[in-house]
Coordinates of C-alpha atoms and ligand atoms in Angstrom, one line a residue:
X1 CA 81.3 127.6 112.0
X2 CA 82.0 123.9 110.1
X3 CA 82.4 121.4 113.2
X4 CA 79.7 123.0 115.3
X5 CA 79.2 120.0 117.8
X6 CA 80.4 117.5 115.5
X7 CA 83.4 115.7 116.1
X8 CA 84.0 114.1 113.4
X9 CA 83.1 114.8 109.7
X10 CA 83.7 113.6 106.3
X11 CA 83.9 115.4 102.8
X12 CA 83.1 113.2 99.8
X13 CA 82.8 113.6 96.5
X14 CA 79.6 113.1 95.6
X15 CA 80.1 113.1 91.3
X16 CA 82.8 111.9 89.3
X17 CA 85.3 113.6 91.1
X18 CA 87.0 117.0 91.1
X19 CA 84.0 118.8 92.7
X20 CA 86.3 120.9 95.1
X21 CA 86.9 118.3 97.4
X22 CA 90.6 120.1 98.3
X23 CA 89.3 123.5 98.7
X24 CA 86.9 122.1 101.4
X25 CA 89.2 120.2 103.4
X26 CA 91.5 123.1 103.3
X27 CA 88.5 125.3 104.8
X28 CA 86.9 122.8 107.0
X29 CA 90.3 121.7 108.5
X30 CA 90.8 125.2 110.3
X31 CA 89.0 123.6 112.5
X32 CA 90.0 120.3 112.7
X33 CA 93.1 118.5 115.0
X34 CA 93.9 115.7 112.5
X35 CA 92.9 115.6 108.6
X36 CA 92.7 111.8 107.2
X37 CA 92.9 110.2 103.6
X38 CA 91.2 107.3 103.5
X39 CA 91.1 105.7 99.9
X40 CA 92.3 106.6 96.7
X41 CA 95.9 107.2 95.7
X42 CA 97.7 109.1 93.3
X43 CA 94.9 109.4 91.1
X44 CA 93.7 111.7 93.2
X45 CA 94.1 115.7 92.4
X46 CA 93.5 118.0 95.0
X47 CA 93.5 121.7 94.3
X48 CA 94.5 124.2 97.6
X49 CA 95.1 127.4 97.0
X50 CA 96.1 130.0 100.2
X51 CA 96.6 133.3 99.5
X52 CA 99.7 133.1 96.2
X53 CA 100.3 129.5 97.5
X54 CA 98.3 126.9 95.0
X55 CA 98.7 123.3 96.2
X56 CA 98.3 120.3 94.0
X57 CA 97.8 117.1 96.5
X58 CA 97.8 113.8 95.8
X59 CA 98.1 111.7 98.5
X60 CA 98.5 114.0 101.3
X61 CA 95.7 115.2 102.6
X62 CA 94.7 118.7 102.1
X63 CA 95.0 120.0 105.7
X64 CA 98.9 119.6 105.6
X65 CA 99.4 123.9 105.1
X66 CA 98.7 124.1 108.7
X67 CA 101.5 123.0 110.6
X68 CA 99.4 122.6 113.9
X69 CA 97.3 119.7 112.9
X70 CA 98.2 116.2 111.5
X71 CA 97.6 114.7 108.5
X72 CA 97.2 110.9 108.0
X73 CA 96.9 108.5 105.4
X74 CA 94.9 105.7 106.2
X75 CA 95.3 101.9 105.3
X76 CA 92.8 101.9 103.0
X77 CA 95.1 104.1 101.3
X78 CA 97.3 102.6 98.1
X79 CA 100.1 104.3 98.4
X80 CA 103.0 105.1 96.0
X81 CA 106.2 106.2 97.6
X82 CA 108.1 107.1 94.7
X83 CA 105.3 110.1 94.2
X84 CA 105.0 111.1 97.7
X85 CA 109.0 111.4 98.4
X86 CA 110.0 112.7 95.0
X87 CA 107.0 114.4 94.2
X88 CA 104.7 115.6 96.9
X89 CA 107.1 115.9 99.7
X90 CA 109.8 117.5 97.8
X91 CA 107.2 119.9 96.4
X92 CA 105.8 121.2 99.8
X93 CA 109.6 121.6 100.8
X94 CA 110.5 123.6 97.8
X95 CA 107.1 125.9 99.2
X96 CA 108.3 126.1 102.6
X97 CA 105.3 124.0 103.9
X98 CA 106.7 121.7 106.8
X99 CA 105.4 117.8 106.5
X100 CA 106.9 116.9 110.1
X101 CA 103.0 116.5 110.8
X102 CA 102.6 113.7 108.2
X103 CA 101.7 110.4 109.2
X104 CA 101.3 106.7 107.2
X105 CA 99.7 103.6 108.1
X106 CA 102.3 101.0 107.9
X107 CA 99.7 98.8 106.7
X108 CA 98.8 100.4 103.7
X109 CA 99.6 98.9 100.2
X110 CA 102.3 100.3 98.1
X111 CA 102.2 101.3 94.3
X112 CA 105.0 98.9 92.5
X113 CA 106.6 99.3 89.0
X114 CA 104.2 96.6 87.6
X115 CA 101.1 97.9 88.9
X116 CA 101.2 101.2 86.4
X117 CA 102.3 98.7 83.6
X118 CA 99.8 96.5 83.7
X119 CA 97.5 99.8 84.1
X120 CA 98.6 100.5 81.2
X121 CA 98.6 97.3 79.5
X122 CA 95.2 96.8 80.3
X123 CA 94.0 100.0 79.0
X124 CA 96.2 98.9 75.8
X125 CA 94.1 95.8 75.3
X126 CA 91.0 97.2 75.8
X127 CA 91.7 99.9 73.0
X128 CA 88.4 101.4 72.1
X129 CA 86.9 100.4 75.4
X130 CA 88.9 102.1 77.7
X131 CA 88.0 103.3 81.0
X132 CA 90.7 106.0 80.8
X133 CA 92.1 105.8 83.5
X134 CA 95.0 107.9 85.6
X135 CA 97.8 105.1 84.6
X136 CA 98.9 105.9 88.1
X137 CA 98.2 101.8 89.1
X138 CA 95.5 102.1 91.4
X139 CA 93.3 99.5 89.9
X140 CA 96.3 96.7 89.6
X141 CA 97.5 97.4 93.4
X142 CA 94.4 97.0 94.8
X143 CA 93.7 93.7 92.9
X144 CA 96.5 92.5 94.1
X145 CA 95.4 94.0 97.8
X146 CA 91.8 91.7 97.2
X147 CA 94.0 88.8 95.9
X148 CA 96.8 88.5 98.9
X149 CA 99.5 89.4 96.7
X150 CA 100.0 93.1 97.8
X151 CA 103.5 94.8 99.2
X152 CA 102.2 96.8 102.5
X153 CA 103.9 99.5 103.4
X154 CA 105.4 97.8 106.3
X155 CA 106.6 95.3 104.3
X156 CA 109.6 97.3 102.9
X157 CA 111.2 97.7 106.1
X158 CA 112.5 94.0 106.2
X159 CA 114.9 93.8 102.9
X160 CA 114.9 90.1 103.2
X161 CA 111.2 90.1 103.3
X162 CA 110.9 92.6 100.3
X163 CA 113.7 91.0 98.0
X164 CA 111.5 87.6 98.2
X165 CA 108.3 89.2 97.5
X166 CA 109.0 90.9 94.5
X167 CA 110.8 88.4 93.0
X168 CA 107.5 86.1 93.0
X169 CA 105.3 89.0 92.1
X170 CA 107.8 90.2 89.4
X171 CA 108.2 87.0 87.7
X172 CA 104.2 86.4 87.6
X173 CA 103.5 90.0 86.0
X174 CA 105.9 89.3 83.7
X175 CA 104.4 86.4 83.0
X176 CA 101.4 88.0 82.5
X177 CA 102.2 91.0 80.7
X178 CA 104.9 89.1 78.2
X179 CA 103.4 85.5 78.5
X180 CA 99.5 86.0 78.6
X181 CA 99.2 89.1 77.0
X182 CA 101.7 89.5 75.0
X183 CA 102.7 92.7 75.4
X184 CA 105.6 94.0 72.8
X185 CA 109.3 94.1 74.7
X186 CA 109.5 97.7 73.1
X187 CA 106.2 99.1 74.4
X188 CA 107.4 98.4 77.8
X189 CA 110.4 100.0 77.6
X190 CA 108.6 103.5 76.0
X191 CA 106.2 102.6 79.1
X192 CA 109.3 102.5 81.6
X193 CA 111.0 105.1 79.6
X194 CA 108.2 107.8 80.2
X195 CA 109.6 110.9 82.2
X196 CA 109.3 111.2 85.8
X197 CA 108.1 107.4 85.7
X198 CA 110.2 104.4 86.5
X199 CA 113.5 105.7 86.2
X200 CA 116.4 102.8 85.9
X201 CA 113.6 100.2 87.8
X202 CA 113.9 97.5 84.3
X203 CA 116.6 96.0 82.8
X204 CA 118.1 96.0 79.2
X205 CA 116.1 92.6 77.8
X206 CA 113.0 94.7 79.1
X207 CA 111.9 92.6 82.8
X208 CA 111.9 94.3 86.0
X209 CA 115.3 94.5 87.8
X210 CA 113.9 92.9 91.0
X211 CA 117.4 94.2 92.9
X212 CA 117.0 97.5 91.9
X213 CA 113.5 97.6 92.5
X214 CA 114.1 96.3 96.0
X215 CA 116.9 99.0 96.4
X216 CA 114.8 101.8 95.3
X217 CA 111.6 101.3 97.6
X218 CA 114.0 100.6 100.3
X219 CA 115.5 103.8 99.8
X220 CA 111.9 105.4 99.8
X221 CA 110.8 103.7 102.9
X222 CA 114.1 104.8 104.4
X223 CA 113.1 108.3 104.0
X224 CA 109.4 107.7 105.3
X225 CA 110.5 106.0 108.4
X226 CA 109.6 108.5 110.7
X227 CA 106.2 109.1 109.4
X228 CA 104.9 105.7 109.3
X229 CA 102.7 104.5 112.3
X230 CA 99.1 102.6 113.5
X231 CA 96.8 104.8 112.4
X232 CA 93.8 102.9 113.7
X233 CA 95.5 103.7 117.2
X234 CA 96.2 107.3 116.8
X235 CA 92.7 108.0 115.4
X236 CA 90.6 105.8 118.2
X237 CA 92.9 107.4 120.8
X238 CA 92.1 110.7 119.6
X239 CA 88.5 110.0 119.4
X240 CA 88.5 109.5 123.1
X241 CA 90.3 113.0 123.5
X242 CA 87.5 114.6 122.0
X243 CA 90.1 115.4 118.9
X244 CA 88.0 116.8 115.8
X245 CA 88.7 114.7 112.5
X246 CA 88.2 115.9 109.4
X247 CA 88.0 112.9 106.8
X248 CA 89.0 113.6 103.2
X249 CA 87.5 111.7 100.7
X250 CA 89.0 110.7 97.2
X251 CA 87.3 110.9 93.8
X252 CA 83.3 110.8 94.7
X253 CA 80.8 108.6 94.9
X254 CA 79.8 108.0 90.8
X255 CA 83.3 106.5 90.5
X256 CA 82.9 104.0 93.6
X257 CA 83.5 100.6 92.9
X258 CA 80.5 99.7 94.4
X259 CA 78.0 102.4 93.6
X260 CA 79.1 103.9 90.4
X261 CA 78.9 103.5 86.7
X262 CA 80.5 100.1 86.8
X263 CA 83.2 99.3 84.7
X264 CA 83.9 103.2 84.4
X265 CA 85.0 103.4 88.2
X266 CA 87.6 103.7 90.4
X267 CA 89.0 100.4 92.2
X268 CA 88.4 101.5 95.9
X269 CA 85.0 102.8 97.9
X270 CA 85.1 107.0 97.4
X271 CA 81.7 107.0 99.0
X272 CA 81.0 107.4 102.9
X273 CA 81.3 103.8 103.6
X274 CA 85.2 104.2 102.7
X275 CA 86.1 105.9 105.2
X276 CA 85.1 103.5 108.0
X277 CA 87.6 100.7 106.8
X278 CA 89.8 103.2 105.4
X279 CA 91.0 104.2 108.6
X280 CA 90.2 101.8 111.3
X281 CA 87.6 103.7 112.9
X282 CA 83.9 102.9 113.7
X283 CA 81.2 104.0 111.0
X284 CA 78.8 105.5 114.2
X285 CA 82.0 107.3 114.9
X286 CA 81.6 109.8 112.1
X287 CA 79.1 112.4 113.1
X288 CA 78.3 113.9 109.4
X289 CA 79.2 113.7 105.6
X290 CA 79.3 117.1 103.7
X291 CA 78.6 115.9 99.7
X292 CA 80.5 117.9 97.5
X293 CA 78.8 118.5 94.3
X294 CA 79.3 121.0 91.7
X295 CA 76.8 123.2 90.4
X296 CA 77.6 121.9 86.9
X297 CA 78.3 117.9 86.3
X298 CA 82.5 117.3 85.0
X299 CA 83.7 113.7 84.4
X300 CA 87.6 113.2 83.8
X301 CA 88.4 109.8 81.6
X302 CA 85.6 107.3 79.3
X303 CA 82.2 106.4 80.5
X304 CA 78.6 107.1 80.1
X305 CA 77.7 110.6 81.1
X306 CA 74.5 111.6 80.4
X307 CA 74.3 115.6 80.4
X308 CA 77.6 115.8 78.5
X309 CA 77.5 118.5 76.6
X310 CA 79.7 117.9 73.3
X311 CA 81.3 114.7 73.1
X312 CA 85.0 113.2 73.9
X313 CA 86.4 113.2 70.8
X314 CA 85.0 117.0 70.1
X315 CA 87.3 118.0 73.5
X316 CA 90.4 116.0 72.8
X317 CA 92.1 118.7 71.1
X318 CA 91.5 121.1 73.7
X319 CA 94.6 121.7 76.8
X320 CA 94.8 124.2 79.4
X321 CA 97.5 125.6 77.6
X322 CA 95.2 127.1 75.3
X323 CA 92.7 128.3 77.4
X324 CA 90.1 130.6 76.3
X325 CA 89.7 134.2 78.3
X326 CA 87.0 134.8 81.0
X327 CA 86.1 137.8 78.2
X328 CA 86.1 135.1 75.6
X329 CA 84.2 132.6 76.9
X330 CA 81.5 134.9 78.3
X331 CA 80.6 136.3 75.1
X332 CA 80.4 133.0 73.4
X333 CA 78.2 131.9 76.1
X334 CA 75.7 135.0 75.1
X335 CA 75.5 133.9 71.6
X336 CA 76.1 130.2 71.0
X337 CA 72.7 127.6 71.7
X338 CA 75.7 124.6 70.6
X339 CA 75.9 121.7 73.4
X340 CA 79.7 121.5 72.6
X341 CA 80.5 125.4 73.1
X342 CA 78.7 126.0 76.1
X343 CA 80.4 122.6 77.4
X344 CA 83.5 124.7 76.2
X345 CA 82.6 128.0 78.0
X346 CA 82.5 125.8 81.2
X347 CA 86.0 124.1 81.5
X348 CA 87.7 127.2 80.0
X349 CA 86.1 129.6 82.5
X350 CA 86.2 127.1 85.6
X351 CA 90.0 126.1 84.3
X352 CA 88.5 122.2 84.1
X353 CA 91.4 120.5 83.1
X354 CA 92.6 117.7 85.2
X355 CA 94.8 118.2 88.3
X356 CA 96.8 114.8 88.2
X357 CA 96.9 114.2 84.2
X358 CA 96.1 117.7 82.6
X359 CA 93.4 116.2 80.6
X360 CA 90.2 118.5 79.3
X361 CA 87.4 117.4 82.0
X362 CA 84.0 116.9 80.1
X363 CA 81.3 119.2 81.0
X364 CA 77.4 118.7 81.3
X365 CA 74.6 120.4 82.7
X366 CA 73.2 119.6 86.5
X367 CA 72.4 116.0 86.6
X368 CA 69.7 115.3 89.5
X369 CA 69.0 112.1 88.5
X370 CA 72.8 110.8 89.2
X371 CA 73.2 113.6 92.3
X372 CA 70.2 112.0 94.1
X373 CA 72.6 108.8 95.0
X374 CA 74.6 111.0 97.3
X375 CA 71.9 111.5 99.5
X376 CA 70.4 107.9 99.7
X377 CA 74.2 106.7 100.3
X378 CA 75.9 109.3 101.9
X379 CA 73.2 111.4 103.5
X380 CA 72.0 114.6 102.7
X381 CA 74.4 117.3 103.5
X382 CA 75.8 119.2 100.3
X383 CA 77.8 121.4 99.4
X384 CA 77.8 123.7 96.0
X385 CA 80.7 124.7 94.6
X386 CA 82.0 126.2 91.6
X387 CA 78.3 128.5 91.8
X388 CA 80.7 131.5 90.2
X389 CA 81.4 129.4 86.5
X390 CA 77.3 130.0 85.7
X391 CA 77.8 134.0 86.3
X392 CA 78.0 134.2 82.6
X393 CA 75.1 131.8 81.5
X394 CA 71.8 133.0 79.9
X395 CA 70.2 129.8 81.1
X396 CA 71.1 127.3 83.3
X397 CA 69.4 123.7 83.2
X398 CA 69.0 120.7 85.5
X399 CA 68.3 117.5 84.0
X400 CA 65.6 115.3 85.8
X401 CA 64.9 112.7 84.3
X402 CA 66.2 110.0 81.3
X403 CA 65.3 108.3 78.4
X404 CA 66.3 105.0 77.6
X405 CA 67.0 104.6 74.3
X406 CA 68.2 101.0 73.2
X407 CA 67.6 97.1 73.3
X408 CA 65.0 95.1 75.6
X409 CA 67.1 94.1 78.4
X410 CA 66.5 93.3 82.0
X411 CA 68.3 95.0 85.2
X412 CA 68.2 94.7 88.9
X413 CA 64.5 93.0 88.5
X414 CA 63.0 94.3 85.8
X415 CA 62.5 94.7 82.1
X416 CA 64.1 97.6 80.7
X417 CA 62.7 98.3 77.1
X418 CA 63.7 101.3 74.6
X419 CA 61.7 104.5 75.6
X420 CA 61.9 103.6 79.3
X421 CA 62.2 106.8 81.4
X422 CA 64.6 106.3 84.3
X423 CA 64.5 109.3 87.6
X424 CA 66.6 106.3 89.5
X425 CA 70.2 106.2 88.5
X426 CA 71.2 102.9 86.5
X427 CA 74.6 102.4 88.2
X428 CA 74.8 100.0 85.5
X429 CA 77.3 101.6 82.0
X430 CA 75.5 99.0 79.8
X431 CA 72.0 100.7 80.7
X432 CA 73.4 104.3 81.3
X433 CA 75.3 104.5 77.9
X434 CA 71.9 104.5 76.6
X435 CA 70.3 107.0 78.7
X436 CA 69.7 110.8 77.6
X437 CA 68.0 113.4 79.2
X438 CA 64.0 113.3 78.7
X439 CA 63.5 116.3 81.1
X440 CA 65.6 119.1 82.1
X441 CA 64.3 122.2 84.4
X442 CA 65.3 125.2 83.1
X443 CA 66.6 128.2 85.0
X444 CA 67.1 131.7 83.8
X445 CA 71.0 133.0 84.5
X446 CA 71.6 135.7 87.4
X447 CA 74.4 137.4 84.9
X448 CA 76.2 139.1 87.1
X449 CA 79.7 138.5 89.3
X450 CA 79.4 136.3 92.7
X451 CA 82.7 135.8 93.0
X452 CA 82.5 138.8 95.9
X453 CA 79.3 138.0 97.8
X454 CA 80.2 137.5 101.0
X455 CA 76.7 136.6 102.6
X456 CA 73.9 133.9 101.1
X457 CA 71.0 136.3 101.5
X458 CA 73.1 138.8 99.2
X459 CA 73.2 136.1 96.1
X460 CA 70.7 137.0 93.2
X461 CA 67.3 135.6 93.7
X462 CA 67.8 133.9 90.5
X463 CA 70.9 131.9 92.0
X464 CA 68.8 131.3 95.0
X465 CA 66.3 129.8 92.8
X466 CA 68.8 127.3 91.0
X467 CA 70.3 126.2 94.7
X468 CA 66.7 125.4 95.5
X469 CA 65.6 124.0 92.1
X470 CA 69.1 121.3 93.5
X471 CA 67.4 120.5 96.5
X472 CA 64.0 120.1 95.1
X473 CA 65.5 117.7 92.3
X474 CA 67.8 116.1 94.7
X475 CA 66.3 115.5 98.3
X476 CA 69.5 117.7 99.7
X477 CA 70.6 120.2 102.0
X478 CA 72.4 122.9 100.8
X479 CA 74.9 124.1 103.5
X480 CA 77.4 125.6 101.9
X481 CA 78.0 126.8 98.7
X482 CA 81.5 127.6 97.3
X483 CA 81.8 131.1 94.6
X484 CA 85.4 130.6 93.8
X485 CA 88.1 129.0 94.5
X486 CA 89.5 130.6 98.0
X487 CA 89.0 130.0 101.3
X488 CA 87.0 133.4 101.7
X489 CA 84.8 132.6 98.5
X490 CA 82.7 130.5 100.9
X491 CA 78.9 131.3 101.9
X492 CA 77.3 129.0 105.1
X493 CA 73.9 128.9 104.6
X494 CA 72.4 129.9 107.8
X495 CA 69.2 127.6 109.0
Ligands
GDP1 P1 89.0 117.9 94.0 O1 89.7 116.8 93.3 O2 87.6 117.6 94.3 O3 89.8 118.4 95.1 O4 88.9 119.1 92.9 P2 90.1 119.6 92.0 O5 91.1 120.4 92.8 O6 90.7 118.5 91.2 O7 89.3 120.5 91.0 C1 88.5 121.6 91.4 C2 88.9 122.9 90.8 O8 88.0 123.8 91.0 C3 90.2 123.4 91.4 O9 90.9 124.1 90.4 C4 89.7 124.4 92.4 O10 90.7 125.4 92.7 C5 88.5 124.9 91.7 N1 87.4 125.4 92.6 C6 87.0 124.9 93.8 N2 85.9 125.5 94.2 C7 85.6 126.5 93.3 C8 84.6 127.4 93.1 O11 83.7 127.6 93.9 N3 84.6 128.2 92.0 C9 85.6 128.1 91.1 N4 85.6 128.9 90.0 N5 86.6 127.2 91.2 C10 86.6 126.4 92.3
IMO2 P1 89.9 113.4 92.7 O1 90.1 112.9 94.1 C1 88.4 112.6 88.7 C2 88.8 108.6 87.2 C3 89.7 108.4 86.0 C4 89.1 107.2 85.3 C5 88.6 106.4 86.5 C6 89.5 105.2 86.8 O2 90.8 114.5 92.2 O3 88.5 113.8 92.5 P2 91.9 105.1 88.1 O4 93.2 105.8 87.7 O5 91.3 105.6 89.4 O6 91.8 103.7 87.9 O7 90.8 105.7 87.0 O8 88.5 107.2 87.6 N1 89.4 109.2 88.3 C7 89.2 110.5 88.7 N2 88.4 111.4 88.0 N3 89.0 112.9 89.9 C8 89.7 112.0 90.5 O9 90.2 112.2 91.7 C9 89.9 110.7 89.9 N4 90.5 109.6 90.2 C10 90.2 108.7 89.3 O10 89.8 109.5 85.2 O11 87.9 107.7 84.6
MG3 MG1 90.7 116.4 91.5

């Protein structure tokens, strides 16, 4: 039903992230031998829910509830240990989920103390510019990955080895973070003092305690030993056994370092390309890439985002923890024509509030403009989820089309003047902070419950009509679209 005759297939994000990328390698890898994270790290959030069992992955792939298959974590892959043993592995345990079918590319870079300091430190300076980032490190440890100053995974097995490294590195961040920067002694420690963080990795005058640092991811690796292997070896050899892979991608493709709304990006590659070098296989090996989108846009952290509806600062008071009712939110969705509440009706009905950092996700309408990238760089396989959140909406729009508004400027080869009308997406922030939407297609609401359907031909016509107006407006193929969050809330649209 997913693999058909393909051997090997990936699921990206093909958005800002969170599109139900978990929930899809969960249903995909049913059919899969091995299940393989490429990029990303603990940023990541990845939401599986089986029956009363609700999952919250990191950096273990999504296919790890099925004790039959193995799950890998590729080099590309920046890995913090501290999370996986004290977090994510002690988590499955405490769930009764075996992770004897784990394994770790030895050469895959390792998350240190500094790397979620200077996260921090960065975000700090920037102050009104943030990119908001997961202050998880990523974007410091795979600097130091480009710059030849990374701690690999391997690399902690040799205590000599790993005593001398981090006593370089150590003395150059501080360096940096006390010398160049400048940052406070006493913001450091509230930075190392913050729960479930660094515990006991600094000393009193506020520096890094390079010993105990050393003693610490020793005592992690210790406990990863048997895990750890060449992945590129298992995969290829695998390949020739005619072994199904599923791929998992990270984030999604509007966050790509590369391809997304640089600066407000990720540090690794989350689209398809990613998962080539992520894992040592061949790029002609991988017979198909599913796009995950959902059928509503959500961005987590700062950055341009052109079908937002409401703004940041009108969210930031708003948690999970007080969540409005489905019976809430559907009768303000009747009777409100604000940008902000039906923004509001969306994340409290779909529950958008981060996975990793429990932040509000920001909500927009449909944007066809930024969703026709997945297809040009990832090809054009998609699938819908989250259909179910629009049950309650009396119209539903798709936005084709944006107006620049702002100064003469000049990008990728041409002048770029105010009233410009864009249908290709300006990777760029600098141009995209300035684009709104000049055209949207509007779509009557189906009102009425998907969440059972069980079939695509027994979805409202009006639904059917939205999943079309997507293709039209994208240049996709819907396969599969996705009308809640179990496994058996999953429709395959027949050919
Ligand atoms: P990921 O990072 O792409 O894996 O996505 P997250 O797990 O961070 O966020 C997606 C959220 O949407 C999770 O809470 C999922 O359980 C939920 N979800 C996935 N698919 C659907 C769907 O079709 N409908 C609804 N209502 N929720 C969904
Ligand atoms: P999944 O895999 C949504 C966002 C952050 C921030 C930017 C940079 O669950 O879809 P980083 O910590 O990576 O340097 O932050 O990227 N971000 C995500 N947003 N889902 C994610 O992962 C994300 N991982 C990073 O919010 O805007
Ligand atoms: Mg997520």
């Amino acid at each position: 039903m997913y693999f058909n005759h393909d051997q090997i297939i990936g699921i990206s994000g093909a958005s800002w992230g969170d599109e139900g990328k978990g929930k899809f390698t969960d249903v995909f890898a049913s059919e899969a031998d091995i299940i393989a994270r490429a990029q990303g790290g603990c940023n990541a959030g990845h939401t599986v829910i089986v029956g009363d069992i609700k999952l919250k992955l990191h950096q273990v792939p999504s296919g790890i509830i099925y004790p039959d298959k193995l799950n890998v974590i590729g080099n590309g892959v920046v890995l913090d240990p501290r999370v996986l043993v004290e977090n994510e592995l002690k988590n499955l345990a405490e769930k009764g989920i075996n992770t004897d079918n784990l394994r770790i590319s030895g050469d895959s870079h390792v998350i240190m103390p500094w790397h979620r300091i200077i996260d921090r430190a960065r975000e700090w300076r920037l102050a009104k510019n943030k990119i908001g980032t997961t202050a998880r490190g990523i974007g410091p440890a795979y600097a130091d990955k480009a710059n030849r100053c990374g701690i690999r995974l391997n690399d902690l097995y040799d205590k000599k080895v790993l005593s001398e490294k981090i006593e370089l590195i150590a003395s150059e961040k501080e360096n940096l973070l006390f010398g160049a920067w400048k940052l406070p002694e006493k913001t450091f420690s509230e930075w190392m003092n913050l729960p479930d963080q660094f515990n006991g990795l600094w000393l009193d005058n506020g520096k890094f305690d390079v010993q105990e640092i050393a003693n610490s991811y020793s005592k992690w690796a210790a406990i990863l030993h048997d895990y750890v292997t060449d992945i590129k070896e298992l995969l290829n050899n695998a390949i020739k056994n005619n072994k199904k892979i599923l791929l998992e991608g990270a984030q999604g493709l509007l966050l790509d370092i590369d391809h997304g709304t640089y600066p407000f990006v990720t540090s690794s590659n989350c689209s398809a390309g990613g998962f080539a070098t992520g894992l040592g296989i061949t790029p002609q090996s991988i017979d198909r890439i599913y796009n995950i989108m959902s059928a509503y846009a959500t961005r987590v952290g700062a950055g341009p985002f052109p079908t937002e509806l409401g703004t940041q600062e009108e969210i930031s008071n708003e948690s999970g923890d007080n969540k409005m009712s489905f019976k809430q939110s559907a009768e303000l969705a009747k009777s409100t024509n604000d940008d902000y509440t039906i923004g509001k009706v969306i994340r409290h009905i779909a529950g958008e509030f981060g996975t990793t950092t429990g932040r509000p996700r920001r909500t927009g309408w449909f944007d066809a403009v930024a969703s026709s990238l997945a297809a040009k760089i990832n090809g054009p396989d998609v699938i819908i989820t989250k259909l179910d959140v629009l049950d309650v909406m009396p119209k539903i729009k798709i936005c084709t089309a944006y107006k620049y508004t702002g100064p003469s400027t000049w990008y990728n080869g041409k002048n770029v003047e105010n009233g410009d009308k864009f249908t290709v997406f300006p990777t760029d922030a600098r141009i995209l902070k300035c684009c709104s939407p000049a055209e949207f297609k509007e779509f009557e609401g189906w009102n009425s419950n998907i969440t059972s359907v069980k079939n695509y031909d027994e979805l409202p016509d009006l639904t059917k009509k939205y999943l079309k107006g997507i293709e039209q407006s994208t240049g996709c193929k819907i396969k599969f679209v996705s009308v809640g969050p179990k496994r058996s809330q999953t429709l395959k649209i027949m050919e």
